[in-house]
PDB file of C-alpha atoms in Angstrom:
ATOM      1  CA  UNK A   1      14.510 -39.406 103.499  1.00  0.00           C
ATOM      2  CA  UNK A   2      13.194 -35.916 101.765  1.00  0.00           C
ATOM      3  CA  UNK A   3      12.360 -38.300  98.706  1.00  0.00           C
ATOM      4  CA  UNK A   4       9.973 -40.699 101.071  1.00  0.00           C
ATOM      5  CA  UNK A   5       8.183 -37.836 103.196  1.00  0.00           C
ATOM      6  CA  UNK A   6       7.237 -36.614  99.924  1.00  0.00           C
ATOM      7  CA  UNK A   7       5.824 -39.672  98.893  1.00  0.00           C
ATOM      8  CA  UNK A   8       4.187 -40.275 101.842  1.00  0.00           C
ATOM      9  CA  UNK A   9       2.576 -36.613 101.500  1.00  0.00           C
ATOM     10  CA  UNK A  10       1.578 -37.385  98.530  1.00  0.00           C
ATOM     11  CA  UNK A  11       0.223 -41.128  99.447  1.00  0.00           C
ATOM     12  CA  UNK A  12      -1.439 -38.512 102.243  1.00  0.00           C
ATOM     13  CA  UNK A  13      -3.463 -36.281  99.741  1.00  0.00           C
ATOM     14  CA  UNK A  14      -3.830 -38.293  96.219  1.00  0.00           C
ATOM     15  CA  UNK A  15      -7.502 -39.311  95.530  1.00  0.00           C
ATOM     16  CA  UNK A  16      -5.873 -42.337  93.741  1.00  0.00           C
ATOM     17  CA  UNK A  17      -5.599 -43.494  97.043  1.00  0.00           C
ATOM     18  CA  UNK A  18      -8.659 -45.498  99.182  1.00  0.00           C
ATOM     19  CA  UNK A  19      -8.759 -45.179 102.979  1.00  0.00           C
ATOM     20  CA  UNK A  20      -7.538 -48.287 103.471  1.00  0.00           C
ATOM     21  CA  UNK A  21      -4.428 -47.743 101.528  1.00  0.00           C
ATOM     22  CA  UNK A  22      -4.056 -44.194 102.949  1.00  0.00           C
ATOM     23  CA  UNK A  23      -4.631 -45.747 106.927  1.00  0.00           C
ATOM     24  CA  UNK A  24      -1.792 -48.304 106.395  1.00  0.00           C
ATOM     25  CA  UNK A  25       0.579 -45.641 105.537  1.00  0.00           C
ATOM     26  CA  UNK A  26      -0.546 -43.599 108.199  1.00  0.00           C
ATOM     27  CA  UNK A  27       0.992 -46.809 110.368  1.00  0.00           C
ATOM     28  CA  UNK A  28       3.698 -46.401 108.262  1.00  0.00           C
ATOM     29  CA  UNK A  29       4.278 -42.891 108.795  1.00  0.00           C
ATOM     30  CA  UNK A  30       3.584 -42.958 112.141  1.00  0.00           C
ATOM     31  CA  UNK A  31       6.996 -45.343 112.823  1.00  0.00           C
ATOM     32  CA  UNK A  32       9.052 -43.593 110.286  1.00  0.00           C
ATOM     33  CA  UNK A  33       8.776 -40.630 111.969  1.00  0.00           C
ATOM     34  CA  UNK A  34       9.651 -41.117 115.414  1.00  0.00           C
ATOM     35  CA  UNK A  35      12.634 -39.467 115.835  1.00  0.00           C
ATOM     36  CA  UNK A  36      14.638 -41.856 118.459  1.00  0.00           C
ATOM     37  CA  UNK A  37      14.471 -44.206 115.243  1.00  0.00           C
ATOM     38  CA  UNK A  38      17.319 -44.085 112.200  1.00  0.00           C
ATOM     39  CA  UNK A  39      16.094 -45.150 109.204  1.00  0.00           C
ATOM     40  CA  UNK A  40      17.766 -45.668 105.847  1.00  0.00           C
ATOM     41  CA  UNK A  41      15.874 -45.095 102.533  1.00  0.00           C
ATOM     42  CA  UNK A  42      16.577 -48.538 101.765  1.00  0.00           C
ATOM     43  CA  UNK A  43      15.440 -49.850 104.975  1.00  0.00           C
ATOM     44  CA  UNK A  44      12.361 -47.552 104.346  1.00  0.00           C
ATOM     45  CA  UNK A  45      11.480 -49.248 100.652  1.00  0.00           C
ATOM     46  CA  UNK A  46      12.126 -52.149 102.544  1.00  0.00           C
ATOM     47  CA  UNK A  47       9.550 -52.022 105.244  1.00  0.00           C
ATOM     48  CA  UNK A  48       6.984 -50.409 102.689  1.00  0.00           C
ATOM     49  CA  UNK A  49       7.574 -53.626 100.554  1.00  0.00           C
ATOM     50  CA  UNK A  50       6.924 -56.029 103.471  1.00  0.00           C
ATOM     51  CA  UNK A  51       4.217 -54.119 104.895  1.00  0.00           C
ATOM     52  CA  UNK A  52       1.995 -53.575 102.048  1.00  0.00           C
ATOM     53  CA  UNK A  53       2.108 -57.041 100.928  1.00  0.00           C
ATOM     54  CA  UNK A  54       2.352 -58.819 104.264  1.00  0.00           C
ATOM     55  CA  UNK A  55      -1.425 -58.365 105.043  1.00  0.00           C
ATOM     56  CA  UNK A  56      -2.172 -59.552 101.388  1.00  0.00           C
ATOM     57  CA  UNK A  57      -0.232 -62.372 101.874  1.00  0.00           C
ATOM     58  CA  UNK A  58      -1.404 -63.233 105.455  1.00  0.00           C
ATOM     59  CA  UNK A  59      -5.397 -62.949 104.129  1.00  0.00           C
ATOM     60  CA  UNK A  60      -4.787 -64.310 100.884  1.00  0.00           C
ATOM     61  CA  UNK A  61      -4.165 -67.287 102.697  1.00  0.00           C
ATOM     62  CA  UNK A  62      -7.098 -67.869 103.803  1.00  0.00           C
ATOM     63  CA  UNK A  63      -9.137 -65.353 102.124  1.00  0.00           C
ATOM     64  CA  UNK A  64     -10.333 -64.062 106.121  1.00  0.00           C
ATOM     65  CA  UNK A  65      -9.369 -61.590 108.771  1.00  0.00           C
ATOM     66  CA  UNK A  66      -9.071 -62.487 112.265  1.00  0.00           C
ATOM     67  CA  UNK A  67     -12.065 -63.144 115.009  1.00  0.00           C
ATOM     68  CA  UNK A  68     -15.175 -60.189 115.468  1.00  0.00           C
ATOM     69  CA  UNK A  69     -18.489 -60.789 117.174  1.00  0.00           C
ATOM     70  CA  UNK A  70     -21.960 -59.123 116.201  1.00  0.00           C
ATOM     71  CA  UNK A  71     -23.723 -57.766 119.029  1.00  0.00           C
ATOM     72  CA  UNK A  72     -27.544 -57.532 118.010  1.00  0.00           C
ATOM     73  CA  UNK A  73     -30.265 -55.840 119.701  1.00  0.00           C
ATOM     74  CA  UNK A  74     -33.452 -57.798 120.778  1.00  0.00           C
ATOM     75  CA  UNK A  75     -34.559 -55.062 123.410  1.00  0.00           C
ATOM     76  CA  UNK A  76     -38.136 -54.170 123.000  1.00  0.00           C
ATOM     77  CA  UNK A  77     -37.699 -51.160 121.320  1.00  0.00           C
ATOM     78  CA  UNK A  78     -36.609 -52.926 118.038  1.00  0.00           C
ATOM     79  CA  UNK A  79     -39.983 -53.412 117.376  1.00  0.00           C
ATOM     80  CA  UNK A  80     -40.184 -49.675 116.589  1.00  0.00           C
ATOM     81  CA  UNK A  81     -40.571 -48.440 113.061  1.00  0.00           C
ATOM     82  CA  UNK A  82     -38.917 -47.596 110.317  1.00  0.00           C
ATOM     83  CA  UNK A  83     -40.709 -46.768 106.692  1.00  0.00           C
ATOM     84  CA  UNK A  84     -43.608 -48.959 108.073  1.00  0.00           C
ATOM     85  CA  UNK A  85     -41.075 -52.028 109.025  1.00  0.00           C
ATOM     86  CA  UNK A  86     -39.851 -53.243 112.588  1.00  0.00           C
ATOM     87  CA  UNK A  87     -36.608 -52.038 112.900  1.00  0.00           C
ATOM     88  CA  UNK A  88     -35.763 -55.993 114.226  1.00  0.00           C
ATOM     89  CA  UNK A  89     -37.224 -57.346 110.732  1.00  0.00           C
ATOM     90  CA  UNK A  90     -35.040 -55.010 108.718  1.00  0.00           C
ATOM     91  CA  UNK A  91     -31.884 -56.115 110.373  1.00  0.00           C
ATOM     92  CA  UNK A  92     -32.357 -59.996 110.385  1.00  0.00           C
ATOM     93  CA  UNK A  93     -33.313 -59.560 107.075  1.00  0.00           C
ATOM     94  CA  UNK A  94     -29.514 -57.861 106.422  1.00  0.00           C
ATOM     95  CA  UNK A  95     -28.008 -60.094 108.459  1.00  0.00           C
ATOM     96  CA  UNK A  96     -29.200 -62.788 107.201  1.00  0.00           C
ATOM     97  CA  UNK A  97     -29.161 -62.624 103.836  1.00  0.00           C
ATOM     98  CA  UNK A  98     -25.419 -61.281 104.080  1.00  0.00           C
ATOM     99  CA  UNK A  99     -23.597 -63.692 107.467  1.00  0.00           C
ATOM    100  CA  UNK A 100     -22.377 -66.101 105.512  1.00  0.00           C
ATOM    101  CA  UNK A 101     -20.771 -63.841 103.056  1.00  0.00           C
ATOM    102  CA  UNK A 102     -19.193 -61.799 105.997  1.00  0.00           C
ATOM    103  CA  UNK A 103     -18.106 -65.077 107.669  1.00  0.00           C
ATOM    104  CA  UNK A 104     -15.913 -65.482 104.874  1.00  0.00           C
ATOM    105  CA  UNK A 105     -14.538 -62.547 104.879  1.00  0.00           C
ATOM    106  CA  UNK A 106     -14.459 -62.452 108.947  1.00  0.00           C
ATOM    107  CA  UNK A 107     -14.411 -65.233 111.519  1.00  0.00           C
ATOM    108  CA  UNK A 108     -17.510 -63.522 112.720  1.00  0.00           C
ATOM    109  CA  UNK A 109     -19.518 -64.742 115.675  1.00  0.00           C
ATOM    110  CA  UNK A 110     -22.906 -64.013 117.007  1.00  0.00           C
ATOM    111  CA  UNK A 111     -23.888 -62.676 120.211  1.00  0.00           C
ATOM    112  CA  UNK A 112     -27.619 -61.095 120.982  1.00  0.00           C
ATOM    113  CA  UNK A 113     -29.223 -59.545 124.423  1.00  0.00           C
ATOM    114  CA  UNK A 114     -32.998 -59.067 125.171  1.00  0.00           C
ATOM    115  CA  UNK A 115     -34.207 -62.006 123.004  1.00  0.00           C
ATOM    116  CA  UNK A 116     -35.528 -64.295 125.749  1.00  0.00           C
ATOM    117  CA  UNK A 117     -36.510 -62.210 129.072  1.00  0.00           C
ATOM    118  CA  UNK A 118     -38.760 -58.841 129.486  1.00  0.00           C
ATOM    119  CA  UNK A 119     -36.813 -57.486 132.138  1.00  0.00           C
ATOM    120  CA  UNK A 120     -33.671 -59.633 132.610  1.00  0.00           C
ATOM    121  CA  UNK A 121     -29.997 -56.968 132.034  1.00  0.00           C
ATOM    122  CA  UNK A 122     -28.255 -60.782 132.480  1.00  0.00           C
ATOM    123  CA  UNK A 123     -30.601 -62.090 128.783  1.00  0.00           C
ATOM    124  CA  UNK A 124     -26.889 -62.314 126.801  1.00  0.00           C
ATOM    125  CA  UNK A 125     -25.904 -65.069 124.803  1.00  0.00           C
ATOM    126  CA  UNK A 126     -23.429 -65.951 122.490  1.00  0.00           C
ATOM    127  CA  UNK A 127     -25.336 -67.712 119.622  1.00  0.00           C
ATOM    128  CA  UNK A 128     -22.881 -68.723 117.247  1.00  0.00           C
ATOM    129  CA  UNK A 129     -18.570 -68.011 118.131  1.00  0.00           C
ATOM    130  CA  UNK A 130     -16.378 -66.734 115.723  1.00  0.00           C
ATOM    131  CA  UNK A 131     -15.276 -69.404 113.640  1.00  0.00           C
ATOM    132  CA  UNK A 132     -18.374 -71.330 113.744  1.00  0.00           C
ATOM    133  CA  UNK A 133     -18.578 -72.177 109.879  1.00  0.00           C
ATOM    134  CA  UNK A 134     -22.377 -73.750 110.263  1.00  0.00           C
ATOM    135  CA  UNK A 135     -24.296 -70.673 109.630  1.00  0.00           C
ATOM    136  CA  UNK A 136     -27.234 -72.715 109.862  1.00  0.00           C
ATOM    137  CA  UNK A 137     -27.471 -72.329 113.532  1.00  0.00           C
ATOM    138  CA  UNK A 138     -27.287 -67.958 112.861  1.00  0.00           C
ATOM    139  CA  UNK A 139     -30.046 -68.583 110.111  1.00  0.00           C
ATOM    140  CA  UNK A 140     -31.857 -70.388 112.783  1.00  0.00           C
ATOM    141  CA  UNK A 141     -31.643 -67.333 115.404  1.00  0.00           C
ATOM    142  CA  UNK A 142     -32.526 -65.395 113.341  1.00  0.00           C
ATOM    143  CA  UNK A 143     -36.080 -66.485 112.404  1.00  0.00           C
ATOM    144  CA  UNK A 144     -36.832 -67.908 115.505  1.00  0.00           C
ATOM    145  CA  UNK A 145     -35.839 -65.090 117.992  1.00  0.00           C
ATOM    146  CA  UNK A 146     -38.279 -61.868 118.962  1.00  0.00           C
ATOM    147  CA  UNK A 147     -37.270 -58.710 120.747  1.00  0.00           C
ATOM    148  CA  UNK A 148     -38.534 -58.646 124.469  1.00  0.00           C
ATOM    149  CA  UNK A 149     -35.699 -57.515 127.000  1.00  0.00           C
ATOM    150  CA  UNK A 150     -33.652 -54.436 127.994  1.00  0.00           C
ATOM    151  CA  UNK A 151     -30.474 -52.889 126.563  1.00  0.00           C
ATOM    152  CA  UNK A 152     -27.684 -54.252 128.734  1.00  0.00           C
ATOM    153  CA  UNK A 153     -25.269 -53.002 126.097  1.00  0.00           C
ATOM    154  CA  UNK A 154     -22.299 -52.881 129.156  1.00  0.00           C
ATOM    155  CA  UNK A 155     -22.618 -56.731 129.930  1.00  0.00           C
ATOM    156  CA  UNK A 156     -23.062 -57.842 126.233  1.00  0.00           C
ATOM    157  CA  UNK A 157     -19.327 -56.362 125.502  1.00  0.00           C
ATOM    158  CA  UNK A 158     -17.860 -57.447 128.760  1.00  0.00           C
ATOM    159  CA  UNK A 159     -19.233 -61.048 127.568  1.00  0.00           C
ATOM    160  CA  UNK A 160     -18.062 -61.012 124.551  1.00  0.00           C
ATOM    161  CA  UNK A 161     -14.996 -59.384 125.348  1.00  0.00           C
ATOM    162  CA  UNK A 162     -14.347 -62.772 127.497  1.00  0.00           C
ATOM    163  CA  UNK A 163     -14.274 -64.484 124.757  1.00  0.00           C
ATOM    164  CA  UNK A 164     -11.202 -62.620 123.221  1.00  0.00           C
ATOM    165  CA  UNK A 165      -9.981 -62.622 126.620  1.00  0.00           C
ATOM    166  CA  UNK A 166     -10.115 -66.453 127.156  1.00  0.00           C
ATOM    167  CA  UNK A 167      -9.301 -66.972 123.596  1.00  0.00           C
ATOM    168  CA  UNK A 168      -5.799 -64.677 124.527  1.00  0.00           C
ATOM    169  CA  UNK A 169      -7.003 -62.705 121.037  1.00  0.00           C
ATOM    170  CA  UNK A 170      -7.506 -58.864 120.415  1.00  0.00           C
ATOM    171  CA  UNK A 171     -11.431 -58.614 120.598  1.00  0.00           C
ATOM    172  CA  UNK A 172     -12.884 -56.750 117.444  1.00  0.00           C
ATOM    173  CA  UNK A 173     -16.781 -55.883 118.123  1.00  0.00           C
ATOM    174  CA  UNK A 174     -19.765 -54.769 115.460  1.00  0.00           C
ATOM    175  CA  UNK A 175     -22.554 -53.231 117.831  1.00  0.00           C
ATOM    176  CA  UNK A 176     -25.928 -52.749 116.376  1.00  0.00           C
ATOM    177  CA  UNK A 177     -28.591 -51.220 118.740  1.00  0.00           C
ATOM    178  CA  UNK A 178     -31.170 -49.016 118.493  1.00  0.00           C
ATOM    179  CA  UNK A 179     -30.476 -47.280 122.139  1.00  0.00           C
ATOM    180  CA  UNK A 180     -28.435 -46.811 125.160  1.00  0.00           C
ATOM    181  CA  UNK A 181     -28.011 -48.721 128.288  1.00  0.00           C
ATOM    182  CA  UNK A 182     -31.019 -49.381 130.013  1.00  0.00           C
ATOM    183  CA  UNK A 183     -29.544 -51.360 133.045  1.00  0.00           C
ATOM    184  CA  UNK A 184     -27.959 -48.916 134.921  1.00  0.00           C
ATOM    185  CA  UNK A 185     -24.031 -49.092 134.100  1.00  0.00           C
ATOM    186  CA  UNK A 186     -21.447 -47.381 131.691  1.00  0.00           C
ATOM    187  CA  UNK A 187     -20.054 -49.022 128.743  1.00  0.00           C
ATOM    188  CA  UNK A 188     -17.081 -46.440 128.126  1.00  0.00           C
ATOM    189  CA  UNK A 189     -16.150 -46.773 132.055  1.00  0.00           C
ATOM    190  CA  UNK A 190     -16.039 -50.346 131.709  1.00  0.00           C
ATOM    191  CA  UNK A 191     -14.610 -50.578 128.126  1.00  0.00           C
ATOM    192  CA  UNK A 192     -11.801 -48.104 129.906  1.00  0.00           C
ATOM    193  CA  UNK A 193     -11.301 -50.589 132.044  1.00  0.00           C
ATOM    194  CA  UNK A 194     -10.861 -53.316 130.582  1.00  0.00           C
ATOM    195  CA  UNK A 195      -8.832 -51.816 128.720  1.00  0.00           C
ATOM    196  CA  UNK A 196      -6.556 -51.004 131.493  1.00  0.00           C
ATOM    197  CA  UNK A 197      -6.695 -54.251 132.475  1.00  0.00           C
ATOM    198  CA  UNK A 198      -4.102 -55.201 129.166  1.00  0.00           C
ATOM    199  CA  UNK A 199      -7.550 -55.745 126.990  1.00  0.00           C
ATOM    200  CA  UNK A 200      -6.647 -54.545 123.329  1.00  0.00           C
ATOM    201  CA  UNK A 201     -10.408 -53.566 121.849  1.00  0.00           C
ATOM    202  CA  UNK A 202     -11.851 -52.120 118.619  1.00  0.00           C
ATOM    203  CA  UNK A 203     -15.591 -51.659 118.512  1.00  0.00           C
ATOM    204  CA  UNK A 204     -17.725 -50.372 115.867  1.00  0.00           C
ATOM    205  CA  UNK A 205     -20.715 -49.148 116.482  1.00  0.00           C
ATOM    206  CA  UNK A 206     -24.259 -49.345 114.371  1.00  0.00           C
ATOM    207  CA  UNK A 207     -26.672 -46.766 116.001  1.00  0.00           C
ATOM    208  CA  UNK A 208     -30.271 -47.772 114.142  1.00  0.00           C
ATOM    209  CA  UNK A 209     -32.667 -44.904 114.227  1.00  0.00           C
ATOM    210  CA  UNK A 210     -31.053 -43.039 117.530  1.00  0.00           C
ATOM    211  CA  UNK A 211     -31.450 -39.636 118.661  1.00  0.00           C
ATOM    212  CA  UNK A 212     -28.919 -37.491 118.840  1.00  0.00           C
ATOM    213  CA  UNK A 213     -28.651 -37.373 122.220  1.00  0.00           C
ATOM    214  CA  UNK A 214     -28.696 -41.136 121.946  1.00  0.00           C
ATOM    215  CA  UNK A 215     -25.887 -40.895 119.539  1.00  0.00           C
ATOM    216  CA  UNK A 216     -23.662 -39.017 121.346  1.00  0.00           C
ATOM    217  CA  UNK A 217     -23.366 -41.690 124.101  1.00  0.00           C
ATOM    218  CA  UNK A 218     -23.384 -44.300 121.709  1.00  0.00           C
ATOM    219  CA  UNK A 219     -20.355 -42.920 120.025  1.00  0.00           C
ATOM    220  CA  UNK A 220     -18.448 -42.895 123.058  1.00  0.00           C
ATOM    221  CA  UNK A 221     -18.051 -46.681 122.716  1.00  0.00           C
ATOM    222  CA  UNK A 222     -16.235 -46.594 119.400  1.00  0.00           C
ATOM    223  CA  UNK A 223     -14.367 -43.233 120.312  1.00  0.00           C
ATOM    224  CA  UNK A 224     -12.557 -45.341 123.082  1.00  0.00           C
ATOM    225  CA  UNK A 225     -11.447 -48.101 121.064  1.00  0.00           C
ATOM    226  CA  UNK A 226     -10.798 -46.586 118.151  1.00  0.00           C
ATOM    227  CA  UNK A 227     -13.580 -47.718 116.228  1.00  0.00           C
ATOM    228  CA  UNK A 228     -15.904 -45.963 114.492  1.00  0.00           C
ATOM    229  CA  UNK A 229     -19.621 -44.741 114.897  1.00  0.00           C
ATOM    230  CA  UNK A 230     -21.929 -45.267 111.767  1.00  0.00           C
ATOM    231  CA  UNK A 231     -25.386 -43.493 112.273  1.00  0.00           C
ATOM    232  CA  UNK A 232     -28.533 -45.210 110.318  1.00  0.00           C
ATOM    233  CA  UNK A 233     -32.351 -44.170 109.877  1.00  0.00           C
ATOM    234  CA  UNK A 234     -33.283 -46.780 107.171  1.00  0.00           C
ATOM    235  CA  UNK A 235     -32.829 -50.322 105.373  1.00  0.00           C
ATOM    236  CA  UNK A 236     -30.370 -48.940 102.341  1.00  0.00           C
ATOM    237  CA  UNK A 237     -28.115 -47.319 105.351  1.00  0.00           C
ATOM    238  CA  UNK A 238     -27.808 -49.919 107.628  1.00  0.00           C
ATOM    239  CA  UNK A 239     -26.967 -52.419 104.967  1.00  0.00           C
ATOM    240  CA  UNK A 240     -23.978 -50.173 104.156  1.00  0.00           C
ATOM    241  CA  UNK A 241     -23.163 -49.438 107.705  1.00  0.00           C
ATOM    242  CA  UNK A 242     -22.659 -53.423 108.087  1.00  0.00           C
ATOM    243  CA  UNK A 243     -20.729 -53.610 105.432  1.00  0.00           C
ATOM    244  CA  UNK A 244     -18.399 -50.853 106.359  1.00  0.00           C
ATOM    245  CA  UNK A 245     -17.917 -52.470 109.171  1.00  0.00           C
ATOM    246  CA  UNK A 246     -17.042 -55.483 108.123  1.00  0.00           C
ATOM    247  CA  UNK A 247     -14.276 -53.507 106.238  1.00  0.00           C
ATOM    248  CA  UNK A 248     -13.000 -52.011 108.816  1.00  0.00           C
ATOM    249  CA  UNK A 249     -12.377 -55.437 111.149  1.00  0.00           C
ATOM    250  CA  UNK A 250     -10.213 -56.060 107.882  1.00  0.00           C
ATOM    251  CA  UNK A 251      -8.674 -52.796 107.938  1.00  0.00           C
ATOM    252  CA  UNK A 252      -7.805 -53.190 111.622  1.00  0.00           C
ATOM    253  CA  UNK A 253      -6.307 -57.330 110.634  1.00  0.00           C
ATOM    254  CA  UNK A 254      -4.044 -55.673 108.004  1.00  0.00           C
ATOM    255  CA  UNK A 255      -2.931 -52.668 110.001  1.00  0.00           C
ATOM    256  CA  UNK A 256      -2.084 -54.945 112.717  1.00  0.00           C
ATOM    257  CA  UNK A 257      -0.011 -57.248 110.574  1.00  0.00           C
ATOM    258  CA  UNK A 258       1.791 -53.703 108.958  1.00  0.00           C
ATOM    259  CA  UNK A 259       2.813 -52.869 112.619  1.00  0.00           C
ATOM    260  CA  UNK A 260       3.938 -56.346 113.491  1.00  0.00           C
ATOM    261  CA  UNK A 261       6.359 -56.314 110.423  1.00  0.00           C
ATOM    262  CA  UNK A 262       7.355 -52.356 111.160  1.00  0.00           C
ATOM    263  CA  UNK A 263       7.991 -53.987 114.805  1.00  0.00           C
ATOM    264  CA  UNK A 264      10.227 -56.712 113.108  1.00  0.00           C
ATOM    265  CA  UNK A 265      12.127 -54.302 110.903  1.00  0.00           C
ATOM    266  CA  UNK A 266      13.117 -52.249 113.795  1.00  0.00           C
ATOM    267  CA  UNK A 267      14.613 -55.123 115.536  1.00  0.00           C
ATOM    268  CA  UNK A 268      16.352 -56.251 112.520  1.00  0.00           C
ATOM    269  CA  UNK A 269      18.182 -52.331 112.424  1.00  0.00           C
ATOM    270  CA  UNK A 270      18.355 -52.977 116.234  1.00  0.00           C
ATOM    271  CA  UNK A 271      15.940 -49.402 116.165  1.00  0.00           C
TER     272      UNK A 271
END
């Protein structure tokens, strides 16, 4: 046992290591080291063995993670500038010269607010569901639609948390805005309680050229969830912010997977 905690230490501080490597031995760890739990150093090897390649295995399948939805700001504002350039323009341009790559990565759906109504906190829909492998109909969107509406950034994840919810799936949410709620509610309250309610959320959040201030109730969303908060001011930023995100819906699939197998293990050594 001395041998694996200092290979976990070690797994803890190498740079050899990449996050993603270093956060699924943090599950790891995190199990090993409960102390109402006796584990052999063969049962140990054992679960590291399973674990590590159990989420390769499961995506190598089918080269994707599980279901996430894209929540995209239309609300006025996006016509705001950045460099010279609508905010909106740079981030369909992002999004759609990268969706199809992250659908194959992802089973990533589409869902947008303020792109039809001026004043309207119930302008939500769900443009293309996860899964939805004609990304013709996101291409589509994307040209066509122009920001008009508020920020009703509490109803667009209640809606698409429904569709988790319906689908009986964990919900994993990318939220790109540019500010807070405008229509008079609280996302973390609400995110709290659905969560309560048995709801099992991650959301990521994209703040686009936000204040501080802005920022700091912005990053409540992610805190809550245990997602993360990614802060952009320009084109180059937000395109890696995406793409970080997308990374981390996979890191979340794979961690997932390493705790279902831990959960297996321990009923195997009747832990």
């Amino acid at each position: 046992m001395t041998q694996m905690t200092g290979l976990l230490r070690w797994c803890d501080s190498s740079h050899l290591w990449n996050r993603r490597m270093k956060q699924l031995f943090q599950a790891l760890k995190a199990s090993i080291h409960k102390p109402a739990i006796r584990w052999t150093t063969s049962a140990i090897i054992a679960l590291a063995t399973m674990g590590l390649s159990a989420p390769a295995q499961a995506q190598g399948a089918d080269q994707k993670a599980g279901d996430a939805i894209l929540i995209m700001d239309y609300s006025n504002s996006m016509w705001g500038q950045i460099n010279g350039v609508p905010k909106v323009d740079i981030a369909r341009n992002i999004i759609e010269e990268n969706f199809g790559s992250w659908n194959r990565l992802t089973n990533l759906g589409l869902l947008s607010y303020g792109h039809r109504y001026k004043n309207d906190c119930a302008d939500i829909q769900l443009i293309s569901p996860p899964g939805e492998l004609d990304t013709s109909i996101v291409d589509r969107f994307l040209k066509q639609a122009q920001p008009k509406g508020r920020t009703p950034l509490t109803s667009a994840i209640e809606q698409a948390a429904s569709y988790f919810i319906a689908n009986g799936k964990s919900a994993n949410v990318i939220l790109l805005t540019d500010g807070i709620e405008s229509c008079d509610r609280d996302p973390c309250a609400t995110i709290g309680a659905l969560q309560d309610a048995g709801l099992n959320m991650t959301a990521h959040v994209i703040g686009f050229g936000v204040t501080e201030e802005e920022g700091s109730q912005l990053s409540c969303i992610a805190s809550i969830t245990g997602g993360e908060y990614l802060t952009t001011a320009n084109a180059d930023a937000l395109d890696f912010a995406f793409q970080e995100a997308i990374e981390l819906v996979q890191l979340n699939d794979e961690i997932s997977a390493l705790q279902d197998v831990i959960g297996q293990l321990k009923d195997t050594l009747g832990a």
